[in-house]
Amino acid sequence: MRRWSELAERVAATTRTSAKTDLLADYFRSADPDELAIAAVFLTGRAFPEADQRATGLGWATMSAALAAVAGVDRAALTAAYDRFSDLGLALEDVLVTAGHAPDPAASPRLREVAASFSQIESASGPAAKAAIFEALIARCDPSTARGVIKVLSGDLRIGLREGLVEAALAKAFDRPLDSVKRAGMLVGDIGRTAELARDGTLETAALELFHPLKFMLASPAEDAAEIVRRLGPLVWVEDKYDGIRAQMHKRGGTVRLYSRDLHDITSGYPEVIAGAQDLIWDGILDGELLGFRDGVVLPFVALQARLGRKAPTPQILADVPVVYVAFDVLGLGGGAGDPVRPLLDAPLTERRRTLEGLGLPLAGADDGAGGIFALSHLTSADSADALEGAFSEARGRRNEGLMVKDPGSPYSPGRRGYGWLKMKKALATIDCVVVGVEVGHGKRHGVLSDYTFAVRDEANDRLVTIGKAYSGLTDAEIAEMTRWFEEHTVSRHGRYRVVEPSIVVEVAFDVILRSRRHQSGFALRFPRIARLRPDKPATEADTLETVARLFEELQPGAERLVTAAARAGSGAPEP
Ligand code: AMP
């Protein structure tokens, strides 16, 4: 462990990535055969491999009490050292050095002994039992080794190591192609195991294994629709972004397990999903979202919260908050009856979706009345920023958070926050506006008046002032009905644009309020979308300019600065 601690120190002191890689590669090459895996796992700042369900369960209070005892100081001294370093490992080292802590070097624990102690701490029950094992371990460590142990335990390595760098060092140490190391890492989900495969030249044997959760593919936030189309376009796939709990489902025969985003086994919390999946004839791995769902309606996230973290939900909770598994991806598939599961990670999303749709998932609310536990994510495509914004409004209209925009050709990249998936952020607030103008829409909305210009009330001057324009997020039936109404209440026509009687109130969602000279109000909404009609509200009760100004101050304190900065840069106020 001492050598590992020293390596960590040297890596921390080096800023150049290539130098860090060299140091690590040298270390890996000379590592003890049965300690290579442990060293690699520790280097990613973990006491156990990532997909391992275990955690030591040592809290700060327990740890600091034990450390103070070993150093023979009171906890205040340790806290003072922590305040100086903002790092528990360095603070402890300092306190131990000052205390003259110098155990017999021959007793210094080896990596495997440290790993064994971590396992014992994990299985010990109660803080006192855990503290005793921990204290005995630290007592054997010289100050520098103790620093390393603490850094691993606190997950606070601060040596600038990402898993990618450890993979690069493994490739270099054992002269393997980096892609092979990454691929194996992705499949086995354990950097320690990957290290051994790289050393032994057996990276190709890495396979997708059922009941070993893969890291989840992540999405990058996107600034706006135009940026999304620029990055992924021209044609993008658009799914609703559901506000639930991400879950990976593994199935072999009648055994079904669910894993959370942090790779924990959450199977026991969702017995109805497990029961609903057991009889499917294939084996494989799905990616999806658990949603509260009752009588055909998605329940708000707050309802689902009652089930979060519950290992054994009561019959009452199961009845109050039933869930549905909205599947949006398939990561591996086998024919059942013990067939090996073929990874689908490299297949394009188009193929994975086709496979998913062919799985015969029993859908909730299906016509056959069987009442399955599954749903498939709502999927459409878009080929322009306008279409994407329209889809956003529609997703919001279905009461979902927003959109996940996906590159139809993209592979499934576990654990990567790449640009294959982009998420369109949820709105911060909504305001109720009066529709003052309408236009015919584009695409499938070309025959209907679906683009609305809307306004808020300027009470001081007793008038309506425009604040934005958006593509309707209403249902086709609502749009048809509103088109008839607007045709009948057109005040004047200016080419495509109609000024209409200001009576219809709509709830408009947006991301940011900006100052803008484009609209009469002096404000503009970024990402405005019409969330719903407010037939219950007369125009006199629409939101006011004063409210908008207040929201501008409250919600986006940075917006003013953004405008100023842009103006200084000579580009004027940013337009939505
Ligand atoms: P965020 O949590 O804001 O980073 O957004 C990403 C999360 O959105 C994912 O981890 C999923 O839990 C969730 N999500 C909801 N709907 C989808 C979808 N259709 N595709 C992928 N992820 C989704």
Coordinates of C-alpha atoms and ligand atoms in Angstrom, one line a residue:
M1 CA 0.0 0.0 0.0
R2 CA 2.9 2.3 0.7
R3 CA 4.1 2.1 -2.9
W4 CA 0.6 2.8 -4.1
S5 CA 0.4 5.9 -1.9
E6 CA 3.7 7.1 -3.2
L7 CA 2.6 6.6 -6.7
A8 CA -0.7 8.5 -6.1
E9 CA 1.4 11.3 -4.7
R10 CA 3.7 11.4 -7.7
V11 CA 0.8 11.3 -10.1
A12 CA -0.9 14.2 -8.2
A13 CA 2.3 16.3 -8.5
T14 CA 2.5 15.8 -12.3
T15 CA 0.3 18.0 -14.4
R16 CA 1.1 16.5 -17.8
T17 CA -1.3 13.7 -18.8
S18 CA 1.4 11.8 -20.7
A19 CA 3.7 11.9 -17.6
K20 CA 0.8 10.6 -15.4
T21 CA 0.2 7.8 -17.9
D22 CA 3.9 6.9 -17.9
L23 CA 4.1 6.7 -14.1
L24 CA 1.0 4.5 -14.0
A25 CA 2.1 2.3 -16.8
D26 CA 5.5 1.6 -15.0
Y27 CA 3.6 0.9 -11.8
F28 CA 1.2 -1.5 -13.5
R29 CA 4.0 -3.4 -15.2
S30 CA 5.7 -4.1 -11.9
A31 CA 2.5 -4.7 -9.8
D32 CA 2.1 -7.9 -7.9
P33 CA -0.1 -10.3 -9.9
D34 CA -2.7 -10.6 -7.3
E35 CA -2.7 -6.9 -6.5
L36 CA -3.0 -5.4 -10.0
A37 CA -6.8 -5.3 -9.9
I38 CA -6.9 -3.8 -6.4
A39 CA -4.4 -1.1 -7.4
A40 CA -6.4 -0.2 -10.5
V41 CA -9.7 0.0 -8.6
F42 CA -8.1 2.1 -5.8
L43 CA -6.7 4.4 -8.5
T44 CA -10.2 5.3 -9.6
G45 CA -10.9 6.4 -6.0
R46 CA -13.0 3.5 -5.0
A47 CA -12.7 1.0 -2.2
F48 CA -14.7 -1.6 -4.3
P49 CA -15.2 -2.0 -8.1
E50 CA -17.8 0.3 -9.5
A51 CA -20.4 -2.3 -10.2
D52 CA -19.8 -3.9 -6.8
Q53 CA -22.9 -3.4 -4.6
R54 CA -20.7 -2.9 -1.5
A55 CA -19.8 0.2 0.4
T56 CA -17.8 0.4 3.6
G57 CA -20.5 2.5 5.3
L58 CA -17.9 4.5 7.2
G59 CA -19.1 8.0 7.9
W60 CA -17.0 11.1 8.5
A61 CA -17.8 11.1 12.2
T62 CA -16.7 7.4 12.7
M63 CA -13.6 7.9 10.7
S64 CA -12.5 11.1 12.3
A65 CA -13.1 9.7 15.8
A66 CA -10.9 6.6 15.0
L67 CA -8.2 8.7 13.3
A68 CA -8.0 11.1 16.3
A69 CA -7.7 8.0 18.6
V70 CA -4.8 6.6 16.5
A71 CA -3.0 10.0 16.4
G72 CA -3.7 10.5 20.1
V73 CA -5.2 13.9 19.5
D74 CA -8.7 15.2 20.0
R75 CA -11.0 15.6 17.1
A76 CA -10.7 19.4 17.2
A77 CA -7.0 19.0 16.1
L78 CA -8.1 16.9 13.2
T79 CA -10.8 19.3 12.2
A80 CA -8.3 22.2 12.4
A81 CA -5.9 20.3 10.1
Y82 CA -8.8 19.5 7.7
D83 CA -9.6 23.2 7.6
R84 CA -6.0 23.9 6.6
F85 CA -5.9 21.3 3.8
S86 CA -9.5 20.7 2.8
D87 CA -8.5 17.1 2.3
L88 CA -8.9 14.4 4.9
G89 CA -5.9 12.4 3.6
L90 CA -3.5 15.3 3.8
A91 CA -5.0 16.4 7.2
L92 CA -4.5 13.0 8.7
E93 CA -1.0 12.6 7.3
D94 CA -0.1 16.0 8.9
V95 CA -1.6 15.1 12.3
L96 CA 0.1 11.7 12.3
V97 CA 3.5 13.2 11.4
T98 CA 3.1 15.8 14.2
A99 CA 2.1 13.1 16.6
G100 CA 5.3 11.1 15.7
H101 CA 3.3 8.2 14.6
A102 CA 5.8 5.6 13.3
P103 CA 4.7 2.0 13.3
D104 CA 7.0 -0.8 12.5
P105 CA 7.6 -0.7 8.7
A106 CA 7.4 -4.5 8.6
A107 CA 3.8 -4.3 9.7
S108 CA 2.8 -1.9 6.9
P109 CA -0.2 -3.4 5.2
R110 CA -0.1 -4.7 1.7
L111 CA -2.7 -3.6 -0.9
R112 CA -4.5 -6.9 -0.5
E113 CA -4.6 -6.5 3.3
V114 CA -6.1 -3.1 2.9
A115 CA -8.7 -4.5 0.5
A116 CA -9.5 -7.3 2.9
S117 CA -9.9 -4.7 5.7
F118 CA -12.3 -2.8 3.5
S119 CA -14.4 -5.9 3.0
Q120 CA -14.4 -6.6 6.8
I121 CA -15.5 -3.0 7.5
E122 CA -18.3 -3.4 5.0
S123 CA -19.6 -6.6 6.5
A124 CA -19.2 -5.5 10.2
S125 CA -22.4 -4.3 11.7
G126 CA -22.6 -1.0 13.5
P127 CA -20.3 2.0 13.6
A128 CA -18.3 0.7 16.6
A129 CA -17.4 -2.6 14.9
K130 CA -16.5 -0.8 11.7
A131 CA -14.4 1.8 13.6
A132 CA -12.4 -0.9 15.4
I133 CA -11.3 -2.6 12.1
F134 CA -10.6 0.8 10.6
E135 CA -8.6 2.0 13.6
A136 CA -6.5 -1.2 13.6
L137 CA -5.7 -0.7 9.9
I138 CA -4.6 2.9 10.3
A139 CA -2.5 2.0 13.3
R140 CA -0.4 -0.2 11.1
C141 CA 0.1 2.5 8.5
D142 CA 2.9 5.1 8.4
P143 CA 1.6 8.6 7.7
S144 CA 2.0 8.5 3.9
T145 CA 0.4 5.1 3.6
A146 CA -2.5 6.2 5.9
R147 CA -3.0 9.2 3.6
G148 CA -3.5 6.8 0.7
V149 CA -6.0 4.6 2.6
I150 CA -8.0 7.7 3.5
K151 CA -8.0 9.0 0.0
V152 CA -9.4 5.8 -1.3
L153 CA -12.0 5.5 1.5
S154 CA -13.1 9.1 1.1
G155 CA -13.2 8.7 -2.7
D156 CA -11.3 11.9 -2.8
L157 CA -8.1 11.1 -4.7
R158 CA -7.5 14.5 -6.2
I159 CA -4.8 13.2 -8.4
G160 CA -6.4 14.2 -11.7
L161 CA -7.1 10.6 -12.6
R162 CA -10.1 9.7 -14.7
E163 CA -10.9 6.1 -15.5
G164 CA -9.9 7.0 -19.1
L165 CA -6.4 7.7 -17.9
V166 CA -6.1 4.4 -16.0
E167 CA -7.3 2.7 -19.2
A168 CA -4.7 4.5 -21.3
A169 CA -2.0 3.5 -18.8
L170 CA -3.1 -0.1 -18.9
A171 CA -2.9 -0.1 -22.7
K172 CA 0.6 1.4 -22.5
A173 CA 1.8 -0.9 -19.8
F174 CA 0.8 -4.1 -21.5
D175 CA 1.1 -2.9 -25.1
R176 CA -2.6 -3.4 -26.0
P177 CA -4.7 -1.2 -28.3
L178 CA -6.5 1.4 -26.3
D179 CA -9.8 0.6 -28.0
S180 CA -9.6 -3.0 -26.9
V181 CA -9.0 -1.9 -23.3
K182 CA -11.9 0.6 -23.4
R183 CA -14.2 -2.0 -25.0
A184 CA -13.4 -4.6 -22.4
G185 CA -13.8 -2.0 -19.6
M186 CA -17.3 -1.1 -21.0
L187 CA -18.4 -4.7 -21.1
V188 CA -17.0 -5.9 -17.7
G189 CA -17.6 -2.6 -15.9
D190 CA -14.7 -3.2 -13.5
I191 CA -11.4 -1.5 -14.1
G192 CA -9.6 -4.2 -11.9
R193 CA -10.9 -7.0 -14.1
T194 CA -10.0 -5.0 -17.2
A195 CA -6.5 -4.6 -15.9
E196 CA -6.1 -8.3 -15.5
L197 CA -7.4 -9.0 -19.0
A198 CA -5.0 -6.4 -20.4
R199 CA -2.1 -8.0 -18.6
D200 CA -3.0 -11.5 -19.7
G201 CA -3.7 -10.6 -23.3
T202 CA -7.3 -11.8 -23.0
L203 CA -9.2 -8.6 -23.6
E204 CA -11.2 -10.2 -26.5
T205 CA -12.7 -12.7 -24.0
A206 CA -14.6 -9.8 -22.3
A207 CA -18.3 -10.4 -22.8
L208 CA -21.5 -8.9 -21.8
E209 CA -22.6 -10.6 -18.6
L210 CA -26.2 -10.8 -17.4
F211 CA -26.6 -9.5 -13.8
H212 CA -23.4 -7.4 -14.1
P213 CA -24.8 -3.9 -14.7
L214 CA -23.3 -1.8 -17.4
K215 CA -22.7 1.8 -16.9
F216 CA -25.5 3.9 -18.3
M217 CA -25.2 6.0 -21.5
L218 CA -25.5 9.7 -20.5
A219 CA -26.8 12.7 -22.3
S220 CA -25.2 16.1 -22.7
P221 CA -27.2 19.2 -22.1
A222 CA -27.9 21.2 -25.2
E223 CA -28.2 25.0 -25.4
D224 CA -31.0 25.2 -27.9
A225 CA -32.8 23.4 -30.8
A226 CA -30.5 25.0 -33.5
E227 CA -27.4 23.7 -31.7
I228 CA -28.9 20.2 -31.4
V229 CA -29.7 20.0 -35.1
R230 CA -26.3 21.4 -35.9
R231 CA -24.6 18.7 -33.8
L232 CA -26.7 15.7 -34.6
G233 CA -28.7 16.7 -37.6
P234 CA -30.0 17.0 -40.2
L235 CA -32.3 14.2 -39.0
V236 CA -32.5 13.5 -35.3
W237 CA -34.6 11.1 -33.2
V238 CA -36.7 12.7 -30.6
E239 CA -37.9 10.9 -27.5
D240 CA -39.9 12.3 -24.6
K241 CA -37.7 12.9 -21.5
Y242 CA -39.5 11.2 -18.7
D243 CA -39.1 12.3 -15.1
G244 CA -38.7 9.0 -13.3
I245 CA -35.9 6.7 -12.3
R246 CA -33.4 5.3 -14.7
A247 CA -33.2 1.5 -14.5
Q248 CA -31.4 -1.3 -16.4
M249 CA -33.3 -4.5 -16.6
H250 CA -31.4 -7.8 -16.8
K251 CA -33.3 -11.0 -17.5
R252 CA -32.4 -14.6 -17.9
G253 CA -35.3 -17.1 -17.9
G254 CA -37.5 -16.3 -14.9
T255 CA -34.8 -14.3 -13.1
V256 CA -35.2 -10.5 -13.6
R257 CA -33.2 -7.8 -11.9
L258 CA -33.2 -4.0 -12.0
Y259 CA -30.2 -1.8 -11.5
S260 CA -30.2 1.9 -10.7
R261 CA -28.2 4.6 -12.4
D262 CA -25.5 4.1 -9.7
L263 CA -25.5 0.4 -10.5
H264 CA -27.2 -0.7 -7.4
D265 CA -29.6 -3.6 -7.4
I266 CA -33.1 -2.1 -6.8
T267 CA -35.0 -5.3 -7.8
S268 CA -36.8 -5.7 -4.5
G269 CA -38.4 -2.2 -4.8
Y270 CA -40.4 -3.0 -7.9
P271 CA -42.0 -6.4 -7.6
E272 CA -44.7 -5.7 -10.1
V273 CA -42.1 -5.0 -12.8
I274 CA -40.2 -8.2 -12.0
A275 CA -43.4 -10.2 -12.1
G276 CA -44.5 -8.5 -15.4
A277 CA -41.2 -9.4 -17.1
Q278 CA -40.7 -12.9 -15.9
D279 CA -42.6 -14.7 -18.6
L280 CA -41.0 -13.0 -21.6
I281 CA -39.3 -15.6 -23.8
W282 CA -36.0 -13.8 -24.5
D283 CA -33.0 -13.1 -22.3
G284 CA -31.3 -9.7 -22.4
I285 CA -30.7 -6.3 -21.0
L286 CA -33.0 -3.3 -21.4
D287 CA -32.5 0.4 -20.6
G288 CA -35.4 2.5 -19.5
E289 CA -37.1 4.7 -17.0
L290 CA -39.4 3.7 -14.1
L291 CA -42.4 6.0 -13.9
G292 CA -45.3 6.3 -11.6
F293 CA -48.3 5.4 -13.7
R294 CA -52.0 4.9 -12.8
D295 CA -55.1 4.6 -14.9
G296 CA -53.2 5.5 -18.1
V297 CA -51.7 8.7 -16.6
V298 CA -48.1 9.4 -15.7
L299 CA -47.8 10.4 -12.0
P300 CA -45.6 13.3 -11.0
F301 CA -42.2 12.5 -9.8
V302 CA -43.1 13.5 -6.2
A303 CA -45.5 10.5 -6.2
L304 CA -42.8 8.2 -7.3
Q305 CA -40.5 9.5 -4.6
A306 CA -42.6 7.5 -2.1
R307 CA -41.0 4.4 -3.7
L308 CA -37.5 5.6 -3.9
G309 CA -35.0 3.7 -1.8
R310 CA -37.7 1.4 -0.4
K311 CA -36.5 -2.2 -0.4
A312 CA -39.9 -3.8 0.4
P313 CA -42.8 -1.5 -0.6
T314 CA -45.9 -2.1 1.4
P315 CA -49.1 -3.3 -0.5
Q316 CA -50.5 0.2 0.2
I317 CA -47.6 1.9 -1.6
L318 CA -47.8 -0.6 -4.4
A319 CA -51.5 0.3 -4.8
D320 CA -51.0 4.0 -4.5
V321 CA -48.1 4.4 -6.8
P322 CA -48.0 1.7 -9.5
V323 CA -45.1 1.9 -11.9
V324 CA -44.5 1.3 -15.5
Y325 CA -41.2 0.5 -17.2
V326 CA -40.7 2.8 -20.2
A327 CA -38.1 1.0 -22.3
F328 CA -36.0 3.0 -24.7
D329 CA -33.0 0.8 -25.5
V330 CA -31.8 -2.8 -25.6
L331 CA -28.2 -3.5 -24.9
G332 CA -28.0 -7.2 -25.4
L333 CA -30.2 -10.0 -26.4
G334 CA -30.3 -13.8 -26.5
G335 CA -33.0 -16.1 -27.6
G336 CA -33.7 -17.5 -24.2
A337 CA -33.1 -21.1 -23.1
G338 CA -29.6 -20.3 -22.0
D339 CA -28.5 -18.9 -25.4
P340 CA -25.6 -16.5 -25.0
V341 CA -26.6 -12.9 -24.9
R342 CA -25.2 -11.0 -27.9
P343 CA -24.1 -7.4 -27.2
L344 CA -25.9 -4.8 -29.2
L345 CA -23.9 -1.8 -28.0
D346 CA -22.2 -1.2 -31.3
A347 CA -25.3 -1.5 -33.3
P348 CA -26.8 1.9 -34.4
L349 CA -29.8 3.1 -32.4
T350 CA -32.1 2.5 -35.4
E351 CA -31.3 -1.2 -35.1
R352 CA -31.5 -1.4 -31.4
R353 CA -34.9 0.3 -31.5
R354 CA -36.2 -2.1 -34.1
T355 CA -35.0 -4.9 -31.9
L356 CA -36.7 -3.4 -28.9
E357 CA -40.0 -3.0 -30.7
G358 CA -39.8 -6.6 -31.8
L359 CA -39.5 -7.9 -28.2
G360 CA -43.2 -8.2 -27.7
L361 CA -43.2 -6.3 -24.5
P362 CA -46.6 -6.4 -22.9
L363 CA -47.6 -2.8 -22.9
A364 CA -49.6 -1.0 -20.2
G365 CA -53.0 0.0 -21.3
A366 CA -52.8 -2.2 -24.4
D367 CA -56.1 -3.1 -26.1
D368 CA -56.0 -6.7 -25.2
G369 CA -56.8 -5.7 -21.6
A370 CA -53.9 -7.8 -20.3
G371 CA -52.4 -4.7 -18.6
G372 CA -48.7 -5.1 -19.1
I373 CA -46.1 -3.3 -17.1
F374 CA -44.1 -1.9 -20.0
A375 CA -44.3 1.1 -22.3
L376 CA -42.0 2.2 -25.1
S377 CA -40.6 5.7 -25.1
H378 CA -42.5 8.1 -27.4
L379 CA -40.4 8.4 -30.5
T380 CA -40.5 10.8 -33.5
S381 CA -38.0 12.4 -35.7
A382 CA -37.2 16.1 -36.5
D383 CA -35.1 17.7 -39.2
S384 CA -35.1 21.3 -38.2
A385 CA -34.9 23.5 -35.1
D386 CA -38.5 24.5 -35.6
A387 CA -39.6 20.9 -35.7
L388 CA -37.6 20.2 -32.6
E389 CA -39.2 23.0 -30.7
G390 CA -42.6 21.8 -31.8
A391 CA -41.7 18.4 -30.5
F392 CA -40.6 19.9 -27.2
S393 CA -43.9 21.7 -26.8
E394 CA -45.7 18.5 -27.5
A395 CA -43.6 16.5 -25.0
R396 CA -44.4 19.2 -22.4
G397 CA -48.0 18.9 -23.4
R398 CA -47.8 15.2 -22.4
R399 CA -46.5 16.5 -19.1
N400 CA -43.0 15.1 -19.7
E401 CA -39.8 17.0 -18.7
G402 CA -38.6 17.7 -22.2
L403 CA -36.8 15.9 -24.9
M404 CA -34.0 13.4 -25.3
V405 CA -32.6 14.0 -28.8
K406 CA -30.7 11.0 -30.1
D407 CA -28.5 10.4 -33.1
P408 CA -30.2 7.5 -34.9
G409 CA -26.8 6.2 -36.0
S410 CA -25.2 6.3 -32.6
P411 CA -23.9 3.2 -30.7
Y412 CA -24.7 2.8 -27.0
S413 CA -21.7 4.1 -25.1
P414 CA -21.9 3.0 -21.5
G415 CA -20.8 5.6 -19.0
R416 CA -20.0 8.3 -21.6
R417 CA -21.6 11.7 -21.7
G418 CA -21.1 12.1 -25.4
Y419 CA -23.0 13.8 -28.1
G420 CA -25.0 10.8 -29.2
W421 CA -27.8 11.9 -26.8
L422 CA -28.6 15.4 -26.0
K423 CA -31.2 16.6 -23.5
M424 CA -33.3 19.6 -23.9
K425 CA -33.7 21.2 -20.5
K426 CA -36.9 21.6 -18.6
A427 CA -38.6 24.9 -18.1
L428 CA -38.0 27.0 -15.1
A429 CA -41.4 28.5 -14.9
T430 CA -44.5 29.2 -16.9
I431 CA -46.4 32.4 -17.5
D432 CA -49.9 32.9 -18.8
C433 CA -50.1 34.9 -21.9
V434 CA -52.8 36.2 -24.3
V435 CA -52.6 35.1 -27.9
V436 CA -52.6 38.2 -30.1
G437 CA -51.5 36.8 -33.5
V438 CA -51.4 33.5 -35.3
E439 CA -49.8 32.0 -38.4
V440 CA -50.2 28.7 -40.2
G441 CA -47.6 26.2 -39.2
H442 CA -45.0 24.2 -41.0
G443 CA -44.7 20.5 -41.9
K444 CA -47.7 18.5 -40.8
R445 CA -49.2 21.7 -39.3
H446 CA -49.2 23.5 -42.7
G447 CA -53.0 23.8 -42.9
V448 CA -53.7 25.0 -39.4
L449 CA -53.1 28.1 -37.4
S450 CA -50.6 26.6 -35.0
D451 CA -47.9 29.3 -34.5
Y452 CA -49.0 31.8 -31.8
T453 CA -47.6 35.2 -31.0
F454 CA -48.5 36.1 -27.4
A455 CA -48.4 39.0 -25.0
V456 CA -48.5 39.9 -21.4
R457 CA -50.5 42.8 -19.8
D458 CA -48.7 46.2 -19.4
E459 CA -51.0 47.4 -16.6
A460 CA -49.5 50.8 -16.3
N461 CA -50.3 51.6 -19.9
D462 CA -53.4 49.4 -20.0
R463 CA -52.3 47.5 -23.1
L464 CA -50.9 44.1 -24.2
V465 CA -47.3 43.9 -25.1
T466 CA -45.8 41.0 -27.1
I467 CA -43.2 38.8 -25.5
G468 CA -42.8 35.9 -27.8
K469 CA -43.9 33.4 -30.4
A470 CA -44.1 29.7 -30.2
Y471 CA -45.2 26.6 -32.0
S472 CA -48.2 25.1 -30.4
G473 CA -47.7 22.2 -28.1
L474 CA -51.4 21.5 -28.1
T475 CA -53.0 18.3 -29.3
D476 CA -54.1 18.0 -33.0
A477 CA -57.7 18.2 -31.8
E478 CA -57.1 21.3 -29.8
I479 CA -55.2 23.0 -32.7
A480 CA -58.1 22.2 -35.0
E481 CA -60.6 23.7 -32.6
M482 CA -58.4 26.8 -32.0
T483 CA -57.9 27.2 -35.8
R484 CA -61.6 27.5 -36.2
W485 CA -61.9 30.0 -33.4
F486 CA -59.0 32.1 -34.7
E487 CA -60.5 32.1 -38.2
E488 CA -63.6 33.5 -36.8
H489 CA -61.9 36.1 -34.6
T490 CA -59.3 37.4 -37.0
V491 CA -59.0 41.2 -36.6
S492 CA -56.7 41.8 -39.6
R493 CA -54.5 39.9 -42.0
H494 CA -50.9 40.7 -43.0
G495 CA -49.8 38.1 -45.4
R496 CA -49.5 34.8 -43.4
Y497 CA -49.9 36.7 -40.1
R498 CA -53.3 37.3 -38.6
V499 CA -54.0 39.7 -35.7
V500 CA -56.6 38.0 -33.6
E501 CA -59.0 39.1 -30.9
P502 CA -57.0 38.9 -27.6
S503 CA -59.1 36.5 -25.6
I504 CA -57.3 33.2 -25.6
V505 CA -54.9 32.5 -22.7
V506 CA -52.1 30.0 -23.0
E507 CA -49.6 28.8 -20.5
V508 CA -46.2 29.3 -21.9
A509 CA -43.1 27.5 -20.5
F510 CA -39.6 28.8 -21.1
D511 CA -36.1 28.3 -20.0
V512 CA -34.7 31.8 -19.5
I513 CA -36.1 35.4 -19.7
L514 CA -33.8 37.8 -21.6
R515 CA -34.0 41.4 -22.3
S516 CA -34.7 42.0 -25.9
R517 CA -35.7 44.8 -28.2
R518 CA -37.4 42.3 -30.5
H519 CA -40.7 42.3 -28.7
Q520 CA -42.8 45.2 -27.3
S521 CA -42.4 44.1 -23.7
G522 CA -38.6 44.6 -23.8
F523 CA -38.2 40.9 -22.9
A524 CA -38.0 37.7 -24.7
L525 CA -38.4 34.1 -23.6
R526 CA -35.8 31.6 -24.5
F527 CA -37.3 28.3 -25.6
P528 CA -40.9 29.3 -25.3
R529 CA -43.4 26.5 -25.7
I530 CA -47.1 26.4 -25.3
A531 CA -47.7 24.0 -22.5
R532 CA -51.5 24.2 -22.4
L533 CA -54.6 26.2 -23.0
R534 CA -56.1 28.0 -20.0
P535 CA -59.8 28.2 -20.9
D536 CA -60.4 28.8 -17.2
K537 CA -58.6 32.2 -17.5
P538 CA -59.9 35.4 -19.1
A539 CA -57.4 37.7 -20.8
T540 CA -57.7 40.1 -17.9
E541 CA -56.1 37.6 -15.7
A542 CA -53.1 36.9 -17.9
D543 CA -49.7 37.6 -16.3
T544 CA -48.4 41.2 -16.3
L545 CA -45.2 42.8 -17.5
E546 CA -44.4 43.5 -13.9
T547 CA -44.5 39.7 -13.2
V548 CA -42.2 39.1 -16.1
A549 CA -39.8 41.7 -14.8
R550 CA -39.9 40.1 -11.4
L551 CA -39.3 36.6 -12.8
F552 CA -36.4 38.0 -14.8
E553 CA -34.8 39.3 -11.6
E554 CA -35.6 36.2 -9.6
L555 CA -35.0 33.4 -12.0
Q556 CA -32.1 34.5 -14.0
P557 CA -29.8 36.8 -12.0
G558 CA -27.2 36.0 -14.6
A559 CA -29.2 37.1 -17.5
E560 CA -28.6 40.8 -17.0
R561 CA -24.9 40.1 -17.0
L562 CA -25.2 37.9 -20.1
V563 CA -26.8 40.9 -21.9
T564 CA -24.1 43.3 -20.7
A565 CA -21.3 40.9 -21.6
A566 CA -22.8 40.4 -25.1
A567 CA -23.3 44.1 -25.6
R568 CA -19.7 44.7 -24.6
A569 CA -18.5 42.1 -27.1
G570 CA -20.3 44.2 -29.7
S571 CA -22.9 41.6 -30.6
G572 CA -25.9 43.3 -29.0
A573 CA -28.5 41.7 -26.8
P574 CA -28.8 37.9 -27.5
E575 CA -32.0 37.1 -29.3
P576 CA -33.9 34.0 -28.4
Ligands
AMP1 P1 -30.5 14.2 -16.6 O1 -30.9 13.3 -15.4 O2 -31.2 15.5 -16.6 O3 -29.1 14.2 -16.9 O4 -31.1 13.5 -17.9 C1 -30.8 12.2 -18.3 C2 -31.8 11.2 -17.7 O5 -33.0 11.4 -18.4 C3 -31.4 9.8 -18.0 O6 -30.5 9.4 -17.1 C4 -32.8 9.1 -17.8 O7 -33.0 8.8 -16.5 C5 -33.8 10.2 -18.2 N1 -34.6 9.9 -19.4 C6 -35.9 10.1 -19.5 N2 -36.4 9.8 -20.7 C7 -35.3 9.3 -21.4 C8 -35.2 8.8 -22.7 N3 -36.2 8.7 -23.5 N4 -34.0 8.4 -23.1 C9 -32.9 8.4 -22.3 N5 -33.0 8.9 -21.0 C10 -34.2 9.3 -20.6

